[in-house]
mmCIF file with all atom_site columns, C-alpha atoms in Angstrom:
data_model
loop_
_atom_site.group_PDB
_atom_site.id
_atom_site.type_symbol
_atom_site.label_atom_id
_atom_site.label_alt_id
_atom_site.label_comp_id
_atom_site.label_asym_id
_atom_site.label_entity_id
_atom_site.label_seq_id
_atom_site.pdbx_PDB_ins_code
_atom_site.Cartn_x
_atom_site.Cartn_y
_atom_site.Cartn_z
_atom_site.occupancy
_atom_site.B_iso_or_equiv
_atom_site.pdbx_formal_charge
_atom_site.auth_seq_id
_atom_site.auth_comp_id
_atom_site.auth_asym_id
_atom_site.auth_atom_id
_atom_site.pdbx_PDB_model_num
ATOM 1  C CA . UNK A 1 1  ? 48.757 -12.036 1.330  1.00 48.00 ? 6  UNK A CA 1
ATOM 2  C CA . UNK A 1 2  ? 47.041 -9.078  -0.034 1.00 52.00 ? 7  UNK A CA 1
ATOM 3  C CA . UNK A 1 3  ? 43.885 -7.340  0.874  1.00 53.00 ? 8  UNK A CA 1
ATOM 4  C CA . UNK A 1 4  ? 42.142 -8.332  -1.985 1.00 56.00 ? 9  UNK A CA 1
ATOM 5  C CA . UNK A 1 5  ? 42.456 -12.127 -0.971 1.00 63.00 ? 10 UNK A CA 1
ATOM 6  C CA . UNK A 1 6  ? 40.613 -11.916 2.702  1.00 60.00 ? 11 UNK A CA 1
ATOM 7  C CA . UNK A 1 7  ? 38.341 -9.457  1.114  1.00 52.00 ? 12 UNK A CA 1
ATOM 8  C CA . UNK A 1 8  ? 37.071 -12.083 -1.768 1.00 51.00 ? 13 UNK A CA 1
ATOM 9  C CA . UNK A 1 9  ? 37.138 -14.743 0.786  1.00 52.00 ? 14 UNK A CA 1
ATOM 10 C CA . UNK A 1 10 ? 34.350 -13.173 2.805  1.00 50.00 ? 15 UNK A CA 1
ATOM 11 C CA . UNK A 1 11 ? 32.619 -12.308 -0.117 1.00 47.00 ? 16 UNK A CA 1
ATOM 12 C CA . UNK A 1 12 ? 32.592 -15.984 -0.870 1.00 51.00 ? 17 UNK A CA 1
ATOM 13 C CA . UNK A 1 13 ? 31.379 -17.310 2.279  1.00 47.00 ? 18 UNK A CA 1
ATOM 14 C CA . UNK A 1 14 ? 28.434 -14.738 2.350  1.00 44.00 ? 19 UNK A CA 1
ATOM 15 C CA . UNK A 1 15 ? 27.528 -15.916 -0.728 1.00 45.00 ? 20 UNK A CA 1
ATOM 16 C CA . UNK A 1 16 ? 27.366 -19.550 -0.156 1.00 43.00 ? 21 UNK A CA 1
ATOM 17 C CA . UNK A 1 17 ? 25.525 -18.698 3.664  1.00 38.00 ? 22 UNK A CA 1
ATOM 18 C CA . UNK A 1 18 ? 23.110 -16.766 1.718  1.00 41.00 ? 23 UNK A CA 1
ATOM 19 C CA . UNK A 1 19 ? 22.552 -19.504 -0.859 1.00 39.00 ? 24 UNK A CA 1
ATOM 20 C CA . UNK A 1 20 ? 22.260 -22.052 1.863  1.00 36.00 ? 25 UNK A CA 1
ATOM 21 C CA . UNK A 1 21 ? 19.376 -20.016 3.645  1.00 37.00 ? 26 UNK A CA 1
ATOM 22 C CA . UNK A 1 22 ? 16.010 -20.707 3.252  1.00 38.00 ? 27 UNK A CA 1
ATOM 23 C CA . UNK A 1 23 ? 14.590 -17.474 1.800  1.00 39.00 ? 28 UNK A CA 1
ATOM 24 C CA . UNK A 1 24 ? 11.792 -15.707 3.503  1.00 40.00 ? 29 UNK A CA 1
ATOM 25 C CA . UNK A 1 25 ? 10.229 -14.298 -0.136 1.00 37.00 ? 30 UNK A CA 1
ATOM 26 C CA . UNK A 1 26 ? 9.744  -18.070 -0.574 1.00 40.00 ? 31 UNK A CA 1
ATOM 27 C CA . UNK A 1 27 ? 7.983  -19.455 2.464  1.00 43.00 ? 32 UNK A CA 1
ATOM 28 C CA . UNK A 1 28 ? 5.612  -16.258 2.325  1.00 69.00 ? 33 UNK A CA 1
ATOM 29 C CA . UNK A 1 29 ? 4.939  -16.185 -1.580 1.00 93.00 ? 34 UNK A CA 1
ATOM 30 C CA . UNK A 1 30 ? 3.266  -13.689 -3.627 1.00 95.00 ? 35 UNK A CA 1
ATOM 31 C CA . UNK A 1 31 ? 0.365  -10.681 -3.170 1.00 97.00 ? 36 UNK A CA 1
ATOM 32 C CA . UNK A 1 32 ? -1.500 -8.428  -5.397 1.00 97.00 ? 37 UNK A CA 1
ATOM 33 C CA . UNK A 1 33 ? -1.973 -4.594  -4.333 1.00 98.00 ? 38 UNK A CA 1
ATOM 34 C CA . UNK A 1 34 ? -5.564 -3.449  -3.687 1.00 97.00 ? 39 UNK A CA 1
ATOM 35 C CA . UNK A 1 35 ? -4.815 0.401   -2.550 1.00 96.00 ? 40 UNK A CA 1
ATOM 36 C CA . UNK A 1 36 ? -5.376 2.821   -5.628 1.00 97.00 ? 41 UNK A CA 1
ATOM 37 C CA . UNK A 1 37 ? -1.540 3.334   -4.387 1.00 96.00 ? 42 UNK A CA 1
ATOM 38 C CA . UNK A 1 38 ? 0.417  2.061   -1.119 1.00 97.00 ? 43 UNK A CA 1
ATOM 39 C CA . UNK A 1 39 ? 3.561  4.069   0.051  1.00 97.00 ? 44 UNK A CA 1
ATOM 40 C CA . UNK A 1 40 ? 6.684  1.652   0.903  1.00 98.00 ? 45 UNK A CA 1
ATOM 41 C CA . UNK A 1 41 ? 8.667  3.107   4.088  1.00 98.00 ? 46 UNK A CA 1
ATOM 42 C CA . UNK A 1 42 ? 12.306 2.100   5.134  1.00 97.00 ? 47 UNK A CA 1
ATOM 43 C CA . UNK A 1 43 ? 10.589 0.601   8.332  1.00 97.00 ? 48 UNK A CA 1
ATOM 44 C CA . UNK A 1 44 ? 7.160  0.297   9.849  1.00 95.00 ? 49 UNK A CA 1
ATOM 45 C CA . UNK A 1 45 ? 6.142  3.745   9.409  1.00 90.00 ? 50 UNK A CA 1
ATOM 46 C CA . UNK A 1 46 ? 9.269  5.300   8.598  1.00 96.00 ? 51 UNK A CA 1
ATOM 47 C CA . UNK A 1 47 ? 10.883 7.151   5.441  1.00 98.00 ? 52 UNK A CA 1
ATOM 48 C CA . UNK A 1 48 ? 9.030  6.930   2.666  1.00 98.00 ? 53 UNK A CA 1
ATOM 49 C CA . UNK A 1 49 ? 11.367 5.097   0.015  1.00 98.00 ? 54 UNK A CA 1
ATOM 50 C CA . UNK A 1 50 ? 9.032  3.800   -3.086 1.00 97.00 ? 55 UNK A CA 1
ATOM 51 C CA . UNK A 1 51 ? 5.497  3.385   -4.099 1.00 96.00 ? 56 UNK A CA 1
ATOM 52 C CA . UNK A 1 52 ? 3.059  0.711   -5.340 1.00 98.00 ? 57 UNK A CA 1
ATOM 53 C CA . UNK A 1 53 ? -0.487 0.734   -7.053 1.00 97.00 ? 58 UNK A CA 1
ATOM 54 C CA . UNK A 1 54 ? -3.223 -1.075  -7.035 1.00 97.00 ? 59 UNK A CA 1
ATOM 55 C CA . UNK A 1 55 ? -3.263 -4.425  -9.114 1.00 97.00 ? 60 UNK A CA 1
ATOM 56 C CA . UNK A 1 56 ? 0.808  -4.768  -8.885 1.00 97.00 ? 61 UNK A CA 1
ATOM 57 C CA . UNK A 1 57 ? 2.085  -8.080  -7.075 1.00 97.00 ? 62 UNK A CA 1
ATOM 58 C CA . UNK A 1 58 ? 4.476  -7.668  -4.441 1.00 98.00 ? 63 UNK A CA 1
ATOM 59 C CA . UNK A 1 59 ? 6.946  -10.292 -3.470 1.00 98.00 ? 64 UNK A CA 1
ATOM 60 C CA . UNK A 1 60 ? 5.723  -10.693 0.647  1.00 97.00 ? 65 UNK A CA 1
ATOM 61 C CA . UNK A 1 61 ? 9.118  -10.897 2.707  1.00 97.00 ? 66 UNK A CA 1
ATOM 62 C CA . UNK A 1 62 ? 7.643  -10.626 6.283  1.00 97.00 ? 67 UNK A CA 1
ATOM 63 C CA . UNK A 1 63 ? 4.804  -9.692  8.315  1.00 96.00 ? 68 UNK A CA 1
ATOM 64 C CA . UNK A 1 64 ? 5.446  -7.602  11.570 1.00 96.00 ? 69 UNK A CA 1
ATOM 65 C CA . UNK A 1 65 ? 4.214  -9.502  14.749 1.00 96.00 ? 70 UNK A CA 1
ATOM 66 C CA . UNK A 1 66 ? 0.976  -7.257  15.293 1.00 96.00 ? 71 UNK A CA 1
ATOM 67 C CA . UNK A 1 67 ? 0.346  -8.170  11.192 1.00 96.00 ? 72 UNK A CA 1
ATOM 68 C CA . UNK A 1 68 ? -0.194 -4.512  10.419 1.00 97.00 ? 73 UNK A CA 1
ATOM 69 C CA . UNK A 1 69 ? 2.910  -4.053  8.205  1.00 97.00 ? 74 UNK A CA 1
ATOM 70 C CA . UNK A 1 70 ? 4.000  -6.399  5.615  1.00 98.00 ? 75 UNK A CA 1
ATOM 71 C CA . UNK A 1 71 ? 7.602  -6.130  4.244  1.00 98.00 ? 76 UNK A CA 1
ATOM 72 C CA . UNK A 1 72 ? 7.473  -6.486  0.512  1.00 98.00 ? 77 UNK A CA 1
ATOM 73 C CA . UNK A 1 73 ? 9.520  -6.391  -2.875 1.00 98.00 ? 78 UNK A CA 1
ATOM 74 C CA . UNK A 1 74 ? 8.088  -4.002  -5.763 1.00 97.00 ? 79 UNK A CA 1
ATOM 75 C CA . UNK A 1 75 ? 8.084  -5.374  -9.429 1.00 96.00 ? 80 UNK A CA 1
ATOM 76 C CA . UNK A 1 76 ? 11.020 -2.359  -9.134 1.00 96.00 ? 81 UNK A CA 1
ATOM 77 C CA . UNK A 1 77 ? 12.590 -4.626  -7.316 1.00 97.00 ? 82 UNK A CA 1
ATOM 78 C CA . UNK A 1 78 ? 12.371 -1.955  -4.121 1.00 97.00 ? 83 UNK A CA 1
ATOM 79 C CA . UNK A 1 79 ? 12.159 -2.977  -1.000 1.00 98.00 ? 84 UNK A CA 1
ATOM 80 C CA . UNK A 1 80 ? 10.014 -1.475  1.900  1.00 98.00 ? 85 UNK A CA 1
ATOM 81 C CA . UNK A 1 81 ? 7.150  -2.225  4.307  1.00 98.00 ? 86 UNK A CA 1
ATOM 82 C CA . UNK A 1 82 ? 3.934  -1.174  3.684  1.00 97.00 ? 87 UNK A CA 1
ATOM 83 C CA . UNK A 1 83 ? 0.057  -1.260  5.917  1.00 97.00 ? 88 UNK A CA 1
ATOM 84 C CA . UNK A 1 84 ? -1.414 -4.872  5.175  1.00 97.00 ? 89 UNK A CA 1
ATOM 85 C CA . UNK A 1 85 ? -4.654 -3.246  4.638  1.00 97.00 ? 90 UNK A CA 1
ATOM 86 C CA . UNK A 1 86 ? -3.312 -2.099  1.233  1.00 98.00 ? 91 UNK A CA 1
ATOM 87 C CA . UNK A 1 87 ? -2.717 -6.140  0.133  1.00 97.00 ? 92 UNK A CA 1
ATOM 88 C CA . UNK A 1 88 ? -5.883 -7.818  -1.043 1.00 94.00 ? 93 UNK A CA 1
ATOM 89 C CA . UNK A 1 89 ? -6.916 -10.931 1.139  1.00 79.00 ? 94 UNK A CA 1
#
């Protein structure tokens, strides 16, 4: 057996696991960007890794617990968490 074979195998069964999960982007749906521009961080307050501007919709992925940090998707297709304040309501 080569290494290729065990390597394409896991591949596979991430795939179909991923597939077969319901996707958090889904069950917390879509949100428009109300700061004249929002920075996206790696984590809550981290390193800054992308930006977004006001009247863009973001793709929502999760909320922290406290709700003052959404996780989000750019139209870039970047992900990164940003202050809720900056998403309209």
């Amino acid at each position: 057996m080569t290494a290729a074979r065990p390597a394409a195998a896991a591949l596979a069964a991430a795939a179909a696991l991923a597939a077969a999960a319901p996707s958090a982007s889904a069950a917390e749906g879509a949100a428009k960007v109300c700061a004249a521009h929002a920075r996206l961080y790696d984590t809550p307050g981290g390193i800054v890794v992308g930006f977004v501007v006001r009247g863009q919709r973001v793709r929502v992925l999760k909320r922290t617990a406290d709700r003052r940090h959404t996780r989000v998707r750019s139209p870039q297709q970047v992900v990164g968490w940003l202050r809720t304040a900056h998403l309209c309501r």
